[in-house]
Coordinates of N, CA and C and ligand atoms in Angstrom, one line a residue:
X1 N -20.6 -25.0 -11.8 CA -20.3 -25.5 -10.5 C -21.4 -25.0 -9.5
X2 N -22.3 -25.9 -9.1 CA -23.2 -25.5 -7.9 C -21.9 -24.7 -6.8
X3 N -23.4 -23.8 -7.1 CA -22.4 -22.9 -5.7 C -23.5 -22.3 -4.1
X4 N -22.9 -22.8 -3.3 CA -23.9 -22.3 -1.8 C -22.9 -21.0 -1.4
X5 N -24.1 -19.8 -1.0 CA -23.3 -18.9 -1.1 C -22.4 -18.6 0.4
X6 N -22.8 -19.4 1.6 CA -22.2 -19.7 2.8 C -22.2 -20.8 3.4
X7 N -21.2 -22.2 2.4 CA -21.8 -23.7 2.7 C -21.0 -24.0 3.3
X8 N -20.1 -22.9 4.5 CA -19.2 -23.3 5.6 C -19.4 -22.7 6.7
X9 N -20.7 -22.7 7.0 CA -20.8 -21.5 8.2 C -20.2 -21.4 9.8
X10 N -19.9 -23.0 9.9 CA -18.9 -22.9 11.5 C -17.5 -23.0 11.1
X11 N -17.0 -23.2 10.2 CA -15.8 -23.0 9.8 C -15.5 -21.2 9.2
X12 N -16.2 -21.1 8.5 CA -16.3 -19.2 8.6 C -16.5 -18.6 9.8
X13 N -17.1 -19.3 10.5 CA -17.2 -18.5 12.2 C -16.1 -18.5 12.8
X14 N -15.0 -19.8 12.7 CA -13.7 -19.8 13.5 C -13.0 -18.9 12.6
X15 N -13.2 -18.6 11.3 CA -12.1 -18.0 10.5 C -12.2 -16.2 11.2
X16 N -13.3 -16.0 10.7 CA -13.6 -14.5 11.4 C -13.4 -14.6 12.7
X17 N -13.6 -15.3 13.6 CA -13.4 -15.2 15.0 C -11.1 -14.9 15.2
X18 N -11.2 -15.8 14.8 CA -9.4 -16.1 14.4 C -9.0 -14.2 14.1
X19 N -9.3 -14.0 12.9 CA -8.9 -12.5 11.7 C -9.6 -11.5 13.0
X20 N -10.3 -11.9 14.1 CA -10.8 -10.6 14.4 C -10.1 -11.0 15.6
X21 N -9.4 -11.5 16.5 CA -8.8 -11.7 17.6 C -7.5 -11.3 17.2
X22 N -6.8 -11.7 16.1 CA -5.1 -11.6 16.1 C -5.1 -11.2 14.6
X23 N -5.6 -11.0 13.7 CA -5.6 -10.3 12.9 C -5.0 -11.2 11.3
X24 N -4.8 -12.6 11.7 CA -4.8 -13.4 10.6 C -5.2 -15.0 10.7
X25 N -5.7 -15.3 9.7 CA -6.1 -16.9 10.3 C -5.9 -17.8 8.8
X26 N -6.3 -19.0 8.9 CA -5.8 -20.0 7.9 C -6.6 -21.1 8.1
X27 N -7.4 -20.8 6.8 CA -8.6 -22.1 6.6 C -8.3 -23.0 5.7
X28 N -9.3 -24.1 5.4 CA -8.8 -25.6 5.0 C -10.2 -26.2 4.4
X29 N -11.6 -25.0 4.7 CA -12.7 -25.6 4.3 C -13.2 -24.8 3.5
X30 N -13.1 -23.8 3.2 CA -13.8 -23.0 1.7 C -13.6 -23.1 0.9
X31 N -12.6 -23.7 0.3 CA -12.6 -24.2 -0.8 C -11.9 -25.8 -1.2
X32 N -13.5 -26.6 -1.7 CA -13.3 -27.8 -1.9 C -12.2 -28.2 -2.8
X33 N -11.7 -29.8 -2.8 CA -10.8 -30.3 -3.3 C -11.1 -30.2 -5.1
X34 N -12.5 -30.2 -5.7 CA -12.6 -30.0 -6.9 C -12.6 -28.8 -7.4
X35 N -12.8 -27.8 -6.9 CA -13.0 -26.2 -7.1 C -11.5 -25.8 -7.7
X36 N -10.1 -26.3 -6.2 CA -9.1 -26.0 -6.3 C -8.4 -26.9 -7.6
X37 N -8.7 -28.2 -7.9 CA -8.6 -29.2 -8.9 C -9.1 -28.0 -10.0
X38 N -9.9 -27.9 -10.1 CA -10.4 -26.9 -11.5 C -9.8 -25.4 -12.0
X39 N -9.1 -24.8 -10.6 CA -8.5 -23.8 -10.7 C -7.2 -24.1 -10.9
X40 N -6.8 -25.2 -10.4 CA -5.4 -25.6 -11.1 C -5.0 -25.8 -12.4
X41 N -6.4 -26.6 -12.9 CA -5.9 -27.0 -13.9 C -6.0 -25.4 -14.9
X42 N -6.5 -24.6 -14.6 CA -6.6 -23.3 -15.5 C -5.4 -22.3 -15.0
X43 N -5.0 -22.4 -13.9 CA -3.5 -21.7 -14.2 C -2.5 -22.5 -14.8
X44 N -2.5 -23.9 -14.7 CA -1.7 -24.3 -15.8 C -1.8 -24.4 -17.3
X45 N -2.9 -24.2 -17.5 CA -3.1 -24.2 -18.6 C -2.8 -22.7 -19.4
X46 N -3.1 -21.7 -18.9 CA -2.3 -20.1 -19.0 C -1.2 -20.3 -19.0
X47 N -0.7 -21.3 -17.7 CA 1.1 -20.7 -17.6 C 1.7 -21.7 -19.1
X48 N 1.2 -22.7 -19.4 CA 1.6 -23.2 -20.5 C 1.5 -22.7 -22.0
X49 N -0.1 -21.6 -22.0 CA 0.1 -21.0 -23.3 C 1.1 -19.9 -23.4
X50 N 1.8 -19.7 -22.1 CA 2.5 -18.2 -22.1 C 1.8 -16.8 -21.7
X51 N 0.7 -17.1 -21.1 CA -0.4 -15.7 -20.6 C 0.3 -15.2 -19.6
X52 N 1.9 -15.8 -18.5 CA 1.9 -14.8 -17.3 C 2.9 -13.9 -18.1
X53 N 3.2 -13.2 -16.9 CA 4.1 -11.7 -17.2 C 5.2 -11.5 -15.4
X54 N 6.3 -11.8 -15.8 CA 7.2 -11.5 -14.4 C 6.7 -10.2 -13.7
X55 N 6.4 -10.9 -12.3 CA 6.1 -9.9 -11.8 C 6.7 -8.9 -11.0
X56 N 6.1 -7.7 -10.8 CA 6.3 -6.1 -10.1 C 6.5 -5.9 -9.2
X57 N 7.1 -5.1 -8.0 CA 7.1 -4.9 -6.9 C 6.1 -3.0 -7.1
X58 N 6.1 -2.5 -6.1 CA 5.4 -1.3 -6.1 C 4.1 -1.4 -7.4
X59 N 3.8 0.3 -7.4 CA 2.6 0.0 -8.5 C 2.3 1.7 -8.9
X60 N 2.1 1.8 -10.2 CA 2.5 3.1 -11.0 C 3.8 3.9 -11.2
X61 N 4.1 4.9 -11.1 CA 5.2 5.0 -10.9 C 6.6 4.5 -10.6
X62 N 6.1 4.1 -9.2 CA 7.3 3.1 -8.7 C 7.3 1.7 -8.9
X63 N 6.4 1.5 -9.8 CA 6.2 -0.5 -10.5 C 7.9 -0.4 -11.0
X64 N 8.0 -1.6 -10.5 CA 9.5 -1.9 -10.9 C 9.5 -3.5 -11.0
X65 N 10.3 -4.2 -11.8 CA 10.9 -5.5 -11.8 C 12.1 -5.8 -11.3
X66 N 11.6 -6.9 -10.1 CA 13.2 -6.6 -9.0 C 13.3 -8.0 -9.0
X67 N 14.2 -8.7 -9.3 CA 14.6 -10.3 -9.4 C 15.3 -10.8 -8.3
X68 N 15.9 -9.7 -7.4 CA 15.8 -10.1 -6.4 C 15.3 -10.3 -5.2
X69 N 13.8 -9.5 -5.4 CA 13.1 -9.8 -4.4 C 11.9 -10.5 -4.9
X70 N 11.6 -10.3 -5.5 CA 10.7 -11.5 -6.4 C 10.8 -12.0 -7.4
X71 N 11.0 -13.4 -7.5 CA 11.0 -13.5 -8.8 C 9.6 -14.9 -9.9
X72 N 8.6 -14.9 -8.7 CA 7.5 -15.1 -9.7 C 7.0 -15.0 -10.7
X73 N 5.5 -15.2 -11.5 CA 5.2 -15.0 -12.8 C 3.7 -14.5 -12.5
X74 N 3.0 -13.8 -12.9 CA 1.6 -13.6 -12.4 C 0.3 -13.3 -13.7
X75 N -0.6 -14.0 -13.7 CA -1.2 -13.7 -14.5 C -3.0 -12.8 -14.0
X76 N -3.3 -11.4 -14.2 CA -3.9 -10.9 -13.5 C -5.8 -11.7 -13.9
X77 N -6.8 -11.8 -13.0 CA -8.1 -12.3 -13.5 C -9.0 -11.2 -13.3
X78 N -10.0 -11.3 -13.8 CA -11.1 -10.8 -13.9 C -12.5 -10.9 -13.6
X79 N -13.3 -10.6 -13.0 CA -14.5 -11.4 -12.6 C -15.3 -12.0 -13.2
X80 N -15.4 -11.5 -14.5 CA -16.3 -11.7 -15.9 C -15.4 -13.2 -17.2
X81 N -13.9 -13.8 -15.9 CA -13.7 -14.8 -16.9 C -15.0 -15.9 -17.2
X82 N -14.1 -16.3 -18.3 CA -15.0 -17.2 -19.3 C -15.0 -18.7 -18.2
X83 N -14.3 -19.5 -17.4 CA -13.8 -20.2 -16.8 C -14.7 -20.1 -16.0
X84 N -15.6 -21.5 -15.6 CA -16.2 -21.2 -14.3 C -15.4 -21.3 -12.8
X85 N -14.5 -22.0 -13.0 CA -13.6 -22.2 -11.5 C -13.5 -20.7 -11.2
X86 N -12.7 -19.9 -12.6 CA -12.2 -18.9 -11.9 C -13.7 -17.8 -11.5
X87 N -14.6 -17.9 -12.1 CA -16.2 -17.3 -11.6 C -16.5 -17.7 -10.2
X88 N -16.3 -18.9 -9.9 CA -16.9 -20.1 -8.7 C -15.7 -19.2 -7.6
X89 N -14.5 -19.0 -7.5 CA -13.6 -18.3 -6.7 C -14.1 -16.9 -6.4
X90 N -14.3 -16.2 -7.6 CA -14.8 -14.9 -6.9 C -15.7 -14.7 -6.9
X91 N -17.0 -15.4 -6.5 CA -18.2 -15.8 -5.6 C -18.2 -15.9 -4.5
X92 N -17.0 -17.2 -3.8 CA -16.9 -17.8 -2.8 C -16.4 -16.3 -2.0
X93 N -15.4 -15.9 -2.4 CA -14.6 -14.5 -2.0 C -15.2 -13.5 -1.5
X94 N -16.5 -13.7 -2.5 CA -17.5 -12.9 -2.4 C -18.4 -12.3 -1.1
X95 N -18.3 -14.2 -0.5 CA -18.7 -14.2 0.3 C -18.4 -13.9 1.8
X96 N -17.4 -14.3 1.6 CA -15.9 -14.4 2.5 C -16.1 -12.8 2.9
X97 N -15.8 -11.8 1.8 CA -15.8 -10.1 2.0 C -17.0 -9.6 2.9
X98 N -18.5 -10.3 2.5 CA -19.7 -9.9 2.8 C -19.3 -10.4 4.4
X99 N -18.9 -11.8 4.8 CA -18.6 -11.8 6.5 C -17.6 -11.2 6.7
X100 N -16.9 -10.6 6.3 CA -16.0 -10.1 7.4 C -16.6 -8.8 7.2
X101 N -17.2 -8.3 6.5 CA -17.3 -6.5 6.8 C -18.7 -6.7 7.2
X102 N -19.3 -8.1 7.9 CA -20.5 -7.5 8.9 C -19.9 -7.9 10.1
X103 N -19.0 -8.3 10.5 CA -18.4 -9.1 11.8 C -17.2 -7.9 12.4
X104 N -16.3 -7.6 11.0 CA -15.1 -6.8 11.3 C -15.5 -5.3 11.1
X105 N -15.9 -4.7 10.1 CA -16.6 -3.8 10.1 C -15.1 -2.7 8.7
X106 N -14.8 -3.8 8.3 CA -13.5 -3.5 7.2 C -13.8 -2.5 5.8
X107 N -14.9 -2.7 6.0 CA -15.6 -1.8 4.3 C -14.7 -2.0 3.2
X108 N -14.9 -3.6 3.0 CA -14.4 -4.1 2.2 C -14.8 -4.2 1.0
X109 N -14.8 -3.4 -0.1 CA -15.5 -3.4 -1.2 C -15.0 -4.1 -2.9
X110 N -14.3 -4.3 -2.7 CA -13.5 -4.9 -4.3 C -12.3 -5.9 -3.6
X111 N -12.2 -6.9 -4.8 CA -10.7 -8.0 -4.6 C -10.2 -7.9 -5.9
X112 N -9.3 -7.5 -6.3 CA -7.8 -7.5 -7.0 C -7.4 -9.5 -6.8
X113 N -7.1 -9.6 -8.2 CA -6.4 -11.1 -7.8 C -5.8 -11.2 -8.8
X114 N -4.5 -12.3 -8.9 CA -3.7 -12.9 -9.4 C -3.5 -14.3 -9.3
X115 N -3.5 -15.0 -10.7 CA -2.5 -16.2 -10.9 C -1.3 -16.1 -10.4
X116 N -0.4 -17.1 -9.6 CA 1.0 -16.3 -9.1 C 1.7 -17.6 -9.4
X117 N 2.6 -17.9 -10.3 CA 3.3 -19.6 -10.5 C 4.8 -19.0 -10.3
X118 N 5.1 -19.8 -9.0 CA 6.7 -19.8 -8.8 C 7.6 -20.9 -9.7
X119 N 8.3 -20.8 -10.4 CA 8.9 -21.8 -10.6 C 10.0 -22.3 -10.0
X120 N 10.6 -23.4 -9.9 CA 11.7 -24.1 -9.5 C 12.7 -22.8 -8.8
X121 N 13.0 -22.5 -7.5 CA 14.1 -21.7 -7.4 C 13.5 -20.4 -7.0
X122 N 11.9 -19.5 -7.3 CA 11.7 -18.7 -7.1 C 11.4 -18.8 -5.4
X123 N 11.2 -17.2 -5.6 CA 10.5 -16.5 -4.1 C 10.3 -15.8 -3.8
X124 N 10.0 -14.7 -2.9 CA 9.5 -13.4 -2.7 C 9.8 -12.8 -1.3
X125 N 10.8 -12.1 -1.3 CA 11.6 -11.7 0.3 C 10.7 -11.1 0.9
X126 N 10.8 -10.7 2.7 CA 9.7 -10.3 3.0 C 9.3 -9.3 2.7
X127 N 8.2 -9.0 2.8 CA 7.4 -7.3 2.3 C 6.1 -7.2 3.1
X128 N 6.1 -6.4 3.0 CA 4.1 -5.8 3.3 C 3.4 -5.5 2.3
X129 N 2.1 -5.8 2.2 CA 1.2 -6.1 0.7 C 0.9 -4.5 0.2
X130 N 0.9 -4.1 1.6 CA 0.2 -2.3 1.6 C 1.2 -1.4 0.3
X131 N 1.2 -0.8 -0.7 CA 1.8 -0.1 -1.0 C 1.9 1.7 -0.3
X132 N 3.2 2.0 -0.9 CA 3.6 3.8 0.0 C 2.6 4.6 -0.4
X133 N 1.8 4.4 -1.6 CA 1.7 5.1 -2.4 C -0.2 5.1 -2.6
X134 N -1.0 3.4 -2.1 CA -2.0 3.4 -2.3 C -1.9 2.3 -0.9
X135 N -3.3 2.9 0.0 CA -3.2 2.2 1.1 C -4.9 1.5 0.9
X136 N -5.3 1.2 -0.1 CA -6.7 0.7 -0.4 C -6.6 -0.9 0.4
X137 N -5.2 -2.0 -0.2 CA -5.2 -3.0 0.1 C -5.6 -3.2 1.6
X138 N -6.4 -4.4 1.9 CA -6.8 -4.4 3.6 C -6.6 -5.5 4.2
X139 N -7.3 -6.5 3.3 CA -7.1 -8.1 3.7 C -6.3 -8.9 2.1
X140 N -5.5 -9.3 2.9 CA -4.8 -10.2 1.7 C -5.0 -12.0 2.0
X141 N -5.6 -12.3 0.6 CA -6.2 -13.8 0.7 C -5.0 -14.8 -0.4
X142 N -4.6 -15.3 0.2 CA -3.4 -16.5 -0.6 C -3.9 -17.9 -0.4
X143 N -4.6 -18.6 -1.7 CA -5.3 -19.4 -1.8 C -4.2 -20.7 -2.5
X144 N -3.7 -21.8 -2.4 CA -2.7 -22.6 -2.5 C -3.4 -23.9 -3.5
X145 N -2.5 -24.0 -4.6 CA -3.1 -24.9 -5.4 C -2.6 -26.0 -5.4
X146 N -1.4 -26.9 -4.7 CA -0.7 -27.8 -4.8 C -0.9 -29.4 -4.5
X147 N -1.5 -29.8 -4.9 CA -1.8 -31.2 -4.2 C -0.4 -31.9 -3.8
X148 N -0.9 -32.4 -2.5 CA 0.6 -33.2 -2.1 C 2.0 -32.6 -1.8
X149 N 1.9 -31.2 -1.5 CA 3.1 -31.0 -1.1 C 4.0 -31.3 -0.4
X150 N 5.0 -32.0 -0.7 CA 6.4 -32.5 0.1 C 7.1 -31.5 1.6
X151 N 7.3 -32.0 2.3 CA 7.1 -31.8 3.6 C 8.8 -30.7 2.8
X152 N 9.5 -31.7 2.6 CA 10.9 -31.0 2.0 C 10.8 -30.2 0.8
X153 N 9.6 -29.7 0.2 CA 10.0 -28.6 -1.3 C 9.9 -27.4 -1.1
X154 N 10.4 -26.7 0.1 CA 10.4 -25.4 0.6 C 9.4 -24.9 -0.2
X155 N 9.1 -23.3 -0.3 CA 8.1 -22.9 -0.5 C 6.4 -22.4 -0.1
X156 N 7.0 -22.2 1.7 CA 6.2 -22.1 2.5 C 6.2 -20.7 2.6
X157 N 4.8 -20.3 3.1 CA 4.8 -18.8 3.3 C 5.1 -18.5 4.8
X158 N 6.2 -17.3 4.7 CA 6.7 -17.7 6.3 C 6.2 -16.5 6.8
X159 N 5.0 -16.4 7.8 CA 3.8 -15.3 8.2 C 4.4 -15.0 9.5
X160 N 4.9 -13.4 9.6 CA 5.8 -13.1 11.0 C 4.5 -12.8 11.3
X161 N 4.1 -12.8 13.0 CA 3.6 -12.3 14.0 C 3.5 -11.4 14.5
X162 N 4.3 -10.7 14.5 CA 4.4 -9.6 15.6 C 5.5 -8.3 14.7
X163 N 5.3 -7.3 14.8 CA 5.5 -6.2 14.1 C 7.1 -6.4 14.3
X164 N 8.1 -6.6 14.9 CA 9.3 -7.3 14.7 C 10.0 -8.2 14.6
X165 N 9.0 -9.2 13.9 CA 9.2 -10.2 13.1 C 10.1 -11.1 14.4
X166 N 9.5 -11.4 15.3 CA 10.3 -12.1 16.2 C 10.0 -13.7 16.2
X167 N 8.8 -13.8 15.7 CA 7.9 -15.2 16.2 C 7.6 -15.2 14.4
X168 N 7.4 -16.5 13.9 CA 6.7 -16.7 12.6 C 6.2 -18.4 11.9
X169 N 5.5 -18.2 11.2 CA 4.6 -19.4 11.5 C 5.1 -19.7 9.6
X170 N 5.0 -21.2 9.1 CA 5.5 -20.9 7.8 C 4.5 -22.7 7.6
X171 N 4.0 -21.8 6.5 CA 2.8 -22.0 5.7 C 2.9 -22.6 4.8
X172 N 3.0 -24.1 4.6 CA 3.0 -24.9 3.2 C 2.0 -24.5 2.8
X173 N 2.6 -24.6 0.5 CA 1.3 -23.8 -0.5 C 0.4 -25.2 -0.3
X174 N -0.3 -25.9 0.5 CA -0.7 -27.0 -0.1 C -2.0 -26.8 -0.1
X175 N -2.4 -27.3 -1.3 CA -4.0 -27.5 -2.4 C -5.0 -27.1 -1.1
X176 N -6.0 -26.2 -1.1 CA -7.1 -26.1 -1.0 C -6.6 -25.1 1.0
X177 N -5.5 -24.7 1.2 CA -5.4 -23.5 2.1 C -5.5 -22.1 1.8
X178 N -6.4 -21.9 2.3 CA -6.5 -20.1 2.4 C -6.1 -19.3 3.8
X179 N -5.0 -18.6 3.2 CA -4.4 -17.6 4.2 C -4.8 -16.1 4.3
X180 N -5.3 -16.1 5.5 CA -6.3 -14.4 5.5 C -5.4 -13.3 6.1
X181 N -4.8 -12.6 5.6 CA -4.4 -11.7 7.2 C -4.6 -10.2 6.6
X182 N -4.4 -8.7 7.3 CA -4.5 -7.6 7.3 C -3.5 -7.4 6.7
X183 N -3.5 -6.5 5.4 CA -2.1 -6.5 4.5 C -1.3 -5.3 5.1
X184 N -1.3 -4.0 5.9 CA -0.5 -3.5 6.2 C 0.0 -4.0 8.0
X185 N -0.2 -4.9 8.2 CA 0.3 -5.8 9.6 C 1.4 -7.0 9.9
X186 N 1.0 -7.6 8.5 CA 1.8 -8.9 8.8 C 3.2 -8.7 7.8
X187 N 4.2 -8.6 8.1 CA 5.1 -9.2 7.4 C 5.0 -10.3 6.6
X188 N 5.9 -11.1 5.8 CA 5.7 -12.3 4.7 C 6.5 -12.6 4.0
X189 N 6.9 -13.5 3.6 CA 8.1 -13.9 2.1 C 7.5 -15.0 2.0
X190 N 7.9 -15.3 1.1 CA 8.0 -17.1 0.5 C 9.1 -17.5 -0.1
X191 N 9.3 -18.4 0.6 CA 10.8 -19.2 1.2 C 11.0 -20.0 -0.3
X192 N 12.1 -20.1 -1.1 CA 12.7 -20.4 -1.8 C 11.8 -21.5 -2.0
X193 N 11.3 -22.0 -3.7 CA 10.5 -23.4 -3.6 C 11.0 -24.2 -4.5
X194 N 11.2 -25.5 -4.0 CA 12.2 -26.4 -4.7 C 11.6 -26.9 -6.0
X195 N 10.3 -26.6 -5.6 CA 9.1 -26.9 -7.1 C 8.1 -26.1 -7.5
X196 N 8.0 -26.1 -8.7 CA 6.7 -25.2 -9.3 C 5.7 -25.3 -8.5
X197 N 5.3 -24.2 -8.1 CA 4.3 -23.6 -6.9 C 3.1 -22.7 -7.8
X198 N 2.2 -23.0 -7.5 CA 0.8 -22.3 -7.6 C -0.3 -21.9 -7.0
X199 N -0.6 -20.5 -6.8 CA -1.8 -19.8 -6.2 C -2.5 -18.8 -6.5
X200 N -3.8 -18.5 -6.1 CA -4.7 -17.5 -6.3 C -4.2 -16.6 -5.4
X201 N -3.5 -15.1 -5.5 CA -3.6 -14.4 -5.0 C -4.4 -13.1 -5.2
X202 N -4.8 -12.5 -3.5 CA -6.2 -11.9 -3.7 C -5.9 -10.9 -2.5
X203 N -6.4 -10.0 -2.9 CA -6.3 -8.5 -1.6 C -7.5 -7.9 -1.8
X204 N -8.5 -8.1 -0.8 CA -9.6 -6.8 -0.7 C -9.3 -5.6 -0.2
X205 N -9.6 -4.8 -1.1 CA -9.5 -3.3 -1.0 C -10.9 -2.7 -0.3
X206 N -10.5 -1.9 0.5 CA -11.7 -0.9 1.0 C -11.6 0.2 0.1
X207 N -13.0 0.9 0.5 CA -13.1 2.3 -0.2 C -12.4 3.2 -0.2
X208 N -11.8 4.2 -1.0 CA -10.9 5.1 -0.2 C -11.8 6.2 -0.9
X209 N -11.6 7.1 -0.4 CA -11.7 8.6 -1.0 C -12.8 9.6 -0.1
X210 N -13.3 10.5 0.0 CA -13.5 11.6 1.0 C -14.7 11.0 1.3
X211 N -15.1 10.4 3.2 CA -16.3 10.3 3.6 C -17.6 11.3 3.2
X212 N -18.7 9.7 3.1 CA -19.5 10.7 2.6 C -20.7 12.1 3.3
X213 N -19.8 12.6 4.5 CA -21.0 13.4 5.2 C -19.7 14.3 5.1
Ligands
LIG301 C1 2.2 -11.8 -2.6 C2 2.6 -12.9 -1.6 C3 2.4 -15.1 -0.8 C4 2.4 -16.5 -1.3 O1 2.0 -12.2 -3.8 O2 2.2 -10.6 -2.2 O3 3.0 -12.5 -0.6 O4 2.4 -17.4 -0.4 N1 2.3 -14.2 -1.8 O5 2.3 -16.8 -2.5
LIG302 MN1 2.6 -10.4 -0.2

């Protein structure tokens, strides 16, 4: 897949402008209709051989399986897959990380990501992405694989605003949206979905560990 390594650049300008004013934004142009077509068809084709695994809340220790607060399926990727879609995504990402840590100044160095397939009836109550225990996560990227989503198949990501969740904005998964925001800021759930739901989810981590001077 031909790839331009910044083939959105006034559309990346409103996105960083957006993420650096209020701290989360929601694009519609980084990733083309075929890219997301191609990424689709490869988490379905995982979720059909049986590659996910129900997913975790917390992480080491406190990793737990909680069905009531989530009850998705997740299959973890890797940079070096064989798949070019899923290559062509953490490229683009790539990119995405390189503008915001010359604009934001985030020291954004690595992305963690996940296949995430809700089925019929799942969802995820609200939480913050940050864990107690590891505060690396910085920007969290929710990338939406759905063509055609029905105005009525719940399953919208519902993104509170404001640190007491007073105001909130709710986010159809539909095909080719990317959701940016600061993972220890925003609150989030995803609202019960009346149909099999699929996304790339992604959190850039900054550096952690003792500055170097
Ligand atoms: C998550 C999450 C949101 C979504 O996996 O942490 O909040 O819309 N996902 O899938
Ligand atoms: Mn989350």
């Amino acid at each position: 897949m031909p790839l331009d390594p910044l083939p959105y650049d006034k559309h990346l300008t409103d996105t960083l402008d957006a993420l650096a004013d209020r701290g989360w934004a929601v694009d519609h142009t980084l990733f083309d209709a075929d890219l997301i077509a191609a990424l689709r068809a490869s988490c379905e084709a995982r979720w059909q051989a049986g590659a996910f695994h129900a997913a975790a809340v917390g992480r080491a220790v406190n990793e737990a399986r909680r069905e009531d607060i989530r009850s998705d399926a997740v299959l973890w990727l890797d940079e070096s897959d064989s798949d070019p879609a899923v290559a062509a995504y953490f490229q683009r990402m790539d990119a995405v990380r390189q503008a915001v840590n010359q604009t934001l100044y985030l020291g954004l160095a690595e992305l963690e990501t996940h296949f995430a397939t809700y089925p019929e009836g799942a969802f995820y109550k609200k939480h913050l992405d940050r864990f107690r225990d590891d505060d690396a996560r910085t920007l969290t990227a929710v990338l939406y694989l759905n063509p055609d989503w029905p105005a009525d198949a719940g399953g919208q990501m519902r993104l509170y605003l404001d640190e007491a969740c007073t105001q909130h904005l709710d986010i159809p998964p539909e095909a080719g949206t990317l959701v940016l925001f600061l993972s220890d800021r925003f609150w989030h759930e995803v609202r019960p979905t009346h149909q099999p739901r699929m996304a790339v989810t992604g959190w850039f981590r900054r550096r952690i560990g003792p500055m170097p001077w």
